[in-house]
mmCIF file of C-alpha atoms in Angstrom:
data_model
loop_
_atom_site.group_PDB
_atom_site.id
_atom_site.type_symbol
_atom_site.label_atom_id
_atom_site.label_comp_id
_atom_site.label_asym_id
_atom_site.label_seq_id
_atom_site.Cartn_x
_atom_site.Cartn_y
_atom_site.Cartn_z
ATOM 1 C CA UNK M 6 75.260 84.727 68.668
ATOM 2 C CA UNK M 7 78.712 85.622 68.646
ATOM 3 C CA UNK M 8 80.412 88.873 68.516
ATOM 4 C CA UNK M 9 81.615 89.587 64.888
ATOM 5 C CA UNK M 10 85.813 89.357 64.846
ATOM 6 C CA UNK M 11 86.047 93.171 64.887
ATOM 7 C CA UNK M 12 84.102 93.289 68.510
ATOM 8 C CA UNK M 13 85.799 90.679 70.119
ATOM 9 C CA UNK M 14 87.451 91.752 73.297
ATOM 10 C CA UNK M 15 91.179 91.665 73.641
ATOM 11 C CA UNK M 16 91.612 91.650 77.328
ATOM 12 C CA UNK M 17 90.445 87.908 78.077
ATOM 13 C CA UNK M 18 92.525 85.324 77.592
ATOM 14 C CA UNK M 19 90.936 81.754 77.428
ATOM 15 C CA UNK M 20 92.172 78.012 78.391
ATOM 16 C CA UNK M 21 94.500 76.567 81.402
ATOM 17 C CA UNK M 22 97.653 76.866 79.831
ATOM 18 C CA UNK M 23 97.271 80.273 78.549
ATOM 19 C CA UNK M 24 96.065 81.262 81.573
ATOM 20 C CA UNK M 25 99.048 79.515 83.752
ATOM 21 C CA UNK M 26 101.383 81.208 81.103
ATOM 22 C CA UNK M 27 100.224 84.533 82.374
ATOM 23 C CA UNK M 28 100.328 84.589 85.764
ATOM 24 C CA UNK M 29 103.988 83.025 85.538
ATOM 25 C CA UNK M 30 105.308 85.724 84.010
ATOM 26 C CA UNK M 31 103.272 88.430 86.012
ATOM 27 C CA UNK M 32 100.783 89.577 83.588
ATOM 28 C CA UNK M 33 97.905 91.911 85.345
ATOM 29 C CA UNK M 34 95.198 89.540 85.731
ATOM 30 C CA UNK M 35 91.935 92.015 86.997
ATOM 31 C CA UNK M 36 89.880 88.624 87.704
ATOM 32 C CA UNK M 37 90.216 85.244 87.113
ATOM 33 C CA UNK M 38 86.957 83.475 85.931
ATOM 34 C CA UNK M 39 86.160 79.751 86.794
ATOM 35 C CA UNK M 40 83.455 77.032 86.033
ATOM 36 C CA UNK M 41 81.374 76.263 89.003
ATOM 37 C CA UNK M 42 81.828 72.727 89.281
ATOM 38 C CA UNK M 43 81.359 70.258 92.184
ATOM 39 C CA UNK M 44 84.226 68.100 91.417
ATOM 40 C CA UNK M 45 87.744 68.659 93.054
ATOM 41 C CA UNK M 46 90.277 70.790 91.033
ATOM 42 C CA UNK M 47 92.942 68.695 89.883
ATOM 43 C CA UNK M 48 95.822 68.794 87.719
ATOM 44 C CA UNK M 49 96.438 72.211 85.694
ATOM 45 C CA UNK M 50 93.070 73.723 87.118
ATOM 46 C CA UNK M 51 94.037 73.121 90.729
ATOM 47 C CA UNK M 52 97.491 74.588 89.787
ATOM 48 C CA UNK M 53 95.723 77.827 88.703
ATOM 49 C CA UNK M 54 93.569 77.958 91.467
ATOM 50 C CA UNK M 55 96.843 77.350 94.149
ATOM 51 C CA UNK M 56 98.564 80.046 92.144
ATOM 52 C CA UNK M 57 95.644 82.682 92.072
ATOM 53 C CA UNK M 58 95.160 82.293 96.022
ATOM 54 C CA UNK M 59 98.961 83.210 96.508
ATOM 55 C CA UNK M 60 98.973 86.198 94.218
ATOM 56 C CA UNK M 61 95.230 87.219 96.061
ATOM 57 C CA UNK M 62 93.543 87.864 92.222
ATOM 58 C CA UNK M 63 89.806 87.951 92.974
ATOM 59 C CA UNK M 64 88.388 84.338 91.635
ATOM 60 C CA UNK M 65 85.011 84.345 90.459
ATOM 61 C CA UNK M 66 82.823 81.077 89.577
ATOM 62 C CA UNK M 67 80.443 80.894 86.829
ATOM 63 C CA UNK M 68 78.742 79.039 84.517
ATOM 64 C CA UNK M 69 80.101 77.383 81.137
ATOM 65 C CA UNK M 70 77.641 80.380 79.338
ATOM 66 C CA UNK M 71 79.264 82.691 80.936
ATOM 67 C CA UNK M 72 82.896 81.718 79.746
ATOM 68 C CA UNK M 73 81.926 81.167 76.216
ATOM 69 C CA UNK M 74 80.970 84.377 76.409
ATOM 70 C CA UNK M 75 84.343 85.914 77.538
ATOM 71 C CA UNK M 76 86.312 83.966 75.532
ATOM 72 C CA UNK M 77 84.494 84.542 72.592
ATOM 73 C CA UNK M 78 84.565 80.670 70.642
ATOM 74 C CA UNK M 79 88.310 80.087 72.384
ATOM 75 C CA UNK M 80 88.207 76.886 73.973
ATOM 76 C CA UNK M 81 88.302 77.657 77.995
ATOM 77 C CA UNK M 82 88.677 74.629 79.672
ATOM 78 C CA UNK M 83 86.537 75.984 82.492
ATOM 79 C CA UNK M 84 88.856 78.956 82.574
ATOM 80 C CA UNK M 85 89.744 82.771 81.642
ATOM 81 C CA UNK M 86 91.253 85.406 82.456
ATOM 82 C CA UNK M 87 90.060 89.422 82.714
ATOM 83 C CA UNK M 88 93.577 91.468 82.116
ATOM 84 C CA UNK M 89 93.524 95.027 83.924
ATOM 85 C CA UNK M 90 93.700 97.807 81.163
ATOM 86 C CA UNK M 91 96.235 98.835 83.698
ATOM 87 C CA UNK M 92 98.267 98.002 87.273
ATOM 88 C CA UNK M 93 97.008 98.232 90.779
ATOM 89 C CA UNK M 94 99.093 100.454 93.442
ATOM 90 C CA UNK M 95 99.658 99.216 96.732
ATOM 91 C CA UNK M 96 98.504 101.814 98.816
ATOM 92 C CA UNK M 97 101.097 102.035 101.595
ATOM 93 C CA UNK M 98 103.377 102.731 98.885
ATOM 94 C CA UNK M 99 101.432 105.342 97.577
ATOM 95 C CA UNK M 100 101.512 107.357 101.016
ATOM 96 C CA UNK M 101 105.313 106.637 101.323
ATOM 97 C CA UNK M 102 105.554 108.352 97.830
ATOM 98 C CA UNK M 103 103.196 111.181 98.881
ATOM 99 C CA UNK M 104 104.971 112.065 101.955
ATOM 100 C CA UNK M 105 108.320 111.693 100.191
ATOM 101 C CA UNK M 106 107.066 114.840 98.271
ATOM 102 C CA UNK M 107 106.126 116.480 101.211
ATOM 103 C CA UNK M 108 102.295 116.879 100.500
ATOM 104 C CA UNK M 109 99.355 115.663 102.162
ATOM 105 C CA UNK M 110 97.712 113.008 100.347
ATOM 106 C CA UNK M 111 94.149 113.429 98.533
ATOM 107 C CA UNK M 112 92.325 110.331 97.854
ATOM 108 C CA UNK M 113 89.590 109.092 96.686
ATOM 109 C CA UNK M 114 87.869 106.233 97.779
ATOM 110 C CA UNK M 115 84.860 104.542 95.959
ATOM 111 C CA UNK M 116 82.670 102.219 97.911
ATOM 112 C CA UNK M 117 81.247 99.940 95.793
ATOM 113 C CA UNK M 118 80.940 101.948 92.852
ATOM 114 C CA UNK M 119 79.593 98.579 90.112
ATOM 115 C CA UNK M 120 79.303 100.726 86.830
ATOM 116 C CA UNK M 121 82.486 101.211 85.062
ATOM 117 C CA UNK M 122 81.403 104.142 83.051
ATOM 118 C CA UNK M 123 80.905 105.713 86.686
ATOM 119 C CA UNK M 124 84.199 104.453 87.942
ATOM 120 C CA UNK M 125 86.178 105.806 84.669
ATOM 121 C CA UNK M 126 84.690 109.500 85.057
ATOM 122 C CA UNK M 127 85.717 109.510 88.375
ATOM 123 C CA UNK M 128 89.532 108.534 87.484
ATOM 124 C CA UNK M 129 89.355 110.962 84.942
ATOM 125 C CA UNK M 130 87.802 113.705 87.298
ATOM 126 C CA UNK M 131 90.047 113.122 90.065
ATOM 127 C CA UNK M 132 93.227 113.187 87.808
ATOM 128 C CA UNK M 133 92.341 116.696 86.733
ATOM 129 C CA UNK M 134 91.554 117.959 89.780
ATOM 130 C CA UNK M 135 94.734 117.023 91.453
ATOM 131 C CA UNK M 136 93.758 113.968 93.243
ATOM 132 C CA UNK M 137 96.748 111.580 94.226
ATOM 133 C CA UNK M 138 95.054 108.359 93.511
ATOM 134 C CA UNK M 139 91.828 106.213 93.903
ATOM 135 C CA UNK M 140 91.354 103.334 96.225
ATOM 136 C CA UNK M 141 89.247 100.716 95.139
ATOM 137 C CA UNK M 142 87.622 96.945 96.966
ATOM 138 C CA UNK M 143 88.211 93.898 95.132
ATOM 139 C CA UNK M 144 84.875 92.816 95.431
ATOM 140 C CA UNK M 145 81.450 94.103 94.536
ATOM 141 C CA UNK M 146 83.189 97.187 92.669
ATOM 142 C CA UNK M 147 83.880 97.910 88.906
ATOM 143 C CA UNK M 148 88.157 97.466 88.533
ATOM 144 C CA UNK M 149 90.301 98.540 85.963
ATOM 145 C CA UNK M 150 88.547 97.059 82.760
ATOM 146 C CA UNK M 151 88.864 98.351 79.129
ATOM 147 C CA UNK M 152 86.073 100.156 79.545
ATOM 148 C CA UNK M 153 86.972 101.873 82.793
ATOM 149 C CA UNK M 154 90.170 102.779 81.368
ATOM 150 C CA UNK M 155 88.717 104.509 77.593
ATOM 151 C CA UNK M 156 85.551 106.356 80.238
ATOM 152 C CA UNK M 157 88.558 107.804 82.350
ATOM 153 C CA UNK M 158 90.154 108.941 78.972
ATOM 154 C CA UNK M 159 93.587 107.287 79.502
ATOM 155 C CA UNK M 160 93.773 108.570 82.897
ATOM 156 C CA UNK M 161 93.452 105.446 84.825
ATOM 157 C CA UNK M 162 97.171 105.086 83.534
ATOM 158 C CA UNK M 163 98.463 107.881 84.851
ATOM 159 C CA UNK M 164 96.068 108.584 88.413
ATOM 160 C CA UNK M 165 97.350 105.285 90.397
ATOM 161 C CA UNK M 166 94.285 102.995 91.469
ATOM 162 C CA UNK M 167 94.444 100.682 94.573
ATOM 163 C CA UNK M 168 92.739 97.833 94.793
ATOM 164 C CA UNK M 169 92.652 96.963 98.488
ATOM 165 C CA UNK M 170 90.636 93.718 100.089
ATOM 166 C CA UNK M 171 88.781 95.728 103.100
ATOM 167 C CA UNK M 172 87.603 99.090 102.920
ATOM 168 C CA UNK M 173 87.532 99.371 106.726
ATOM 169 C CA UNK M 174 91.057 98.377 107.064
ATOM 170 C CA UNK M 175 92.489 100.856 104.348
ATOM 171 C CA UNK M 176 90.769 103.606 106.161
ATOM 172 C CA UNK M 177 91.934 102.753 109.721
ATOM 173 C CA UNK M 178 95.396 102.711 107.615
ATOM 174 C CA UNK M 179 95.132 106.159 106.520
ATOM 175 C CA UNK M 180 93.349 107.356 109.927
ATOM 176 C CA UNK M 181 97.193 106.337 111.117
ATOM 177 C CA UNK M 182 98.755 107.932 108.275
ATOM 178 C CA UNK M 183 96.705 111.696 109.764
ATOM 179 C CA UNK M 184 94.378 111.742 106.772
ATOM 180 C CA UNK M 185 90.740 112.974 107.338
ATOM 181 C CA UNK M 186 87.923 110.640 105.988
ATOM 182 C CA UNK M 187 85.241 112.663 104.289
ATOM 183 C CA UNK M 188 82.076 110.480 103.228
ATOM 184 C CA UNK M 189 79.557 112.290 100.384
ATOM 185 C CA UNK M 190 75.495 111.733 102.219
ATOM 186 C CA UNK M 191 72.539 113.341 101.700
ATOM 187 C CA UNK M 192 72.138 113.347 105.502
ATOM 188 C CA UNK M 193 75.677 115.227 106.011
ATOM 189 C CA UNK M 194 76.441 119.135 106.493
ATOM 190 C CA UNK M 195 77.257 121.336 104.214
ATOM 191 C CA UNK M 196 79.357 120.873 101.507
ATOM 192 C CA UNK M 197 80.748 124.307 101.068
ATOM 193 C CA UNK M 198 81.112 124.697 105.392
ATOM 194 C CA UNK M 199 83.956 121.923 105.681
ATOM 195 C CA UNK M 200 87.637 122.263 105.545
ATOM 196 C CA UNK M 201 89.867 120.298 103.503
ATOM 197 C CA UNK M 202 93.404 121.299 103.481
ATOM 198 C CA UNK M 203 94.664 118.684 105.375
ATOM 199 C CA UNK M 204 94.903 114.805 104.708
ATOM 200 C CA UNK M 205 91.711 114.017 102.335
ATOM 201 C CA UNK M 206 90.078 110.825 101.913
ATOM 202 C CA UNK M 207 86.571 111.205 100.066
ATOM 203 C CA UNK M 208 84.544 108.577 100.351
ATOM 204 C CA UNK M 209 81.722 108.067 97.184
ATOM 205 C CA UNK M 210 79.325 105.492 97.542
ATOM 206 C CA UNK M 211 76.918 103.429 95.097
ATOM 207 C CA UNK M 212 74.369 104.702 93.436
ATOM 208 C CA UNK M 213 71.620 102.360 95.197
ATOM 209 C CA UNK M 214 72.892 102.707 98.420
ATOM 210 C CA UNK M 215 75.388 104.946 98.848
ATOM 211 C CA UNK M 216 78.204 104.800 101.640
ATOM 212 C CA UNK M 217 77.993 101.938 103.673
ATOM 213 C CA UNK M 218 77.023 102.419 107.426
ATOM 214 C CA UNK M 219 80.939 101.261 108.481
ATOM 215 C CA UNK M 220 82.893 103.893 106.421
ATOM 216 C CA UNK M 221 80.118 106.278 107.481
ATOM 217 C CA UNK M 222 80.910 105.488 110.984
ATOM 218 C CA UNK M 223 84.644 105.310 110.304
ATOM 219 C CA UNK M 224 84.196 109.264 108.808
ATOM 220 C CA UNK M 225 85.580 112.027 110.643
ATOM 221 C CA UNK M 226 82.930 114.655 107.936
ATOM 222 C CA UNK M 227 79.838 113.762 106.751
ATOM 223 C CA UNK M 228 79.005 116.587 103.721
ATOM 224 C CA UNK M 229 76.065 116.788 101.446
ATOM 225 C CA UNK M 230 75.373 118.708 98.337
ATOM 226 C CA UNK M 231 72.032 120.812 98.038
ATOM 227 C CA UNK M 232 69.412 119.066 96.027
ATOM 228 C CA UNK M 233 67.064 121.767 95.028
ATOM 229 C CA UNK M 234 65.351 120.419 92.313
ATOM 230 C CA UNK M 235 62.823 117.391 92.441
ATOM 231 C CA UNK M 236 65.486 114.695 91.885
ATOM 232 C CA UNK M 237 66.875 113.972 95.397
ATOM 233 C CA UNK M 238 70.539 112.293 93.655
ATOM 234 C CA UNK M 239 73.093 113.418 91.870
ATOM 235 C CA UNK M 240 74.941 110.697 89.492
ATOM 236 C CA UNK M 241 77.941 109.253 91.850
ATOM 237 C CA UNK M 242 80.225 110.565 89.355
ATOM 238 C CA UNK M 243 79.130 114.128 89.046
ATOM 239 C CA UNK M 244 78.739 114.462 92.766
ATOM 240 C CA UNK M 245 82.287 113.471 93.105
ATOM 241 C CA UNK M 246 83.456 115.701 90.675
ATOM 242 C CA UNK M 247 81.565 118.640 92.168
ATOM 243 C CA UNK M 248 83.285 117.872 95.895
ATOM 244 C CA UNK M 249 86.746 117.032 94.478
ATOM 245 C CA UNK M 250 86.974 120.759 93.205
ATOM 246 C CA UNK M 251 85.684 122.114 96.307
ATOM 247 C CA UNK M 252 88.760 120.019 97.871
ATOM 248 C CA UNK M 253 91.279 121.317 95.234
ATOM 249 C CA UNK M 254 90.340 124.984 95.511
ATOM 250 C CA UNK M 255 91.054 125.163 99.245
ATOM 251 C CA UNK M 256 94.136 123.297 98.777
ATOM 252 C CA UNK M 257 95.224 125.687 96.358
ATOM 253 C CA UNK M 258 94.253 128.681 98.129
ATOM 254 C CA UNK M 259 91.751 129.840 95.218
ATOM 255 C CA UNK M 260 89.528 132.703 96.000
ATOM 256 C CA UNK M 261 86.587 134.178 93.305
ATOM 257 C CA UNK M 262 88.156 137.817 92.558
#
């Protein structure tokens, strides 16, 4: 059944040409969907796809279902589009521009974090609390979406996200760049015992599996929150939120009167 006119989603755009049209004049293009076929890609599709590989988008193949759903009775061609709700940061730019202010950069880095609704609270979360920006992979994580961007309440245009390919090699980048890499486990220390004044990085992993075994070995702090109740997780989200204000009080000096 298709979605009535008033539900249709207005951040997919359908069919080659559109879809050439947009990434020649450098729309944001979150993910570019394709039919899985076994024939070559010739012509306009083979354009796309040549075009898409220089400009790294993520490419994902999937079945003609799939793209009738996204592009909602368009004609697709075996093509479509996702459009970010808003733009990726590169993030050696970002730590230029946070050393250029003379402050020591607090990040936020979600590993594999798949539910947008997740991914938008934590945007909006680490916004308020002072967080410089968010670093994201392109694969197997929610990205910038319309519905990441109304969960984070408008914040994911303001709080710059980077979408980097490798984990590992954005955290050996800011290991050089004399930020400390903090990963949230229920296997860590204390919460409450660690100092954060310095460089932050805080690492917040999926709900099913939490940070992956490489950041955690990567981590210079392993921290845990106390789980005194019979549930032994908090929401990825929430547990963020709860160590990103622990991070912004000792930056700002706060003490309890």
């Amino acid at each position: 059944m298709k979605e009535p006119s008033s539900q249709r989603r207005n951040d997919v755009i359908a069919g080659r040409n559109a879809v050439l049209e947009a990434m020649k004049t450098g729309q944001q293009i979150d993910t570019l969907f394709l039919q899985q076929t076994e024939g070559p890609q010739n012509g306009s599709l083979g354009k796309i796809v040549r075009m898409a590989k220089e400009q790294k988008l993520v490419i994902k193949y999937v079945t003609k279902q799939k793209l009738n759903e996204l592009s909602n009775g368009v004609v697709h061609q075996g093509v479509a589009a996702l459009i970010s709700a808003a733009e990726y940061k590169e993030l050696p730019q970002l730590l230029e521009e946070i050393r250029a202010r003379g402050e020591a950069p607090f990040l936020i880095i979600c590993d594999e974090i798949e539910d947008p609704h997740n991914l938008g609270a934590i945007i909006r979360t680490a916004e308020a609390a002072g967080a410089h920006g968010v670093i994201i992979p392109k694969r197997r994580s929610a990205s910038l979406t319309q519905t990441v961007y109304k969960t984070s309440a408008g914040a994911a245009s303001v709080l710059p996200v980077c979408r980097v390919a490798n984990l590992k090699q954005a955290v050996d980048l800011l290991k050089k760049d004399q930020v400390w890499i903090y990963s949230a486990d229920m296997d860590g220390q204390p919460w409450c015992g660690v100092d954060y004044t310095g460089g932050v990085a805080l690492v917040v992993g999926s709900e099913g599996h939490g940070v992956s075994r490489l950041l955690k070995e990567q981590s210079d702090f392993v921290v845990s929150l106390p789980m005194n109740g019979q549930i032994n997780s908090l929401n990825a989200s929430v547990a963020a939120g709860i160590l990103m204000y622990e991070i912004t009080r000792q930056r700002t000096g706060l003490r309890a009167k």
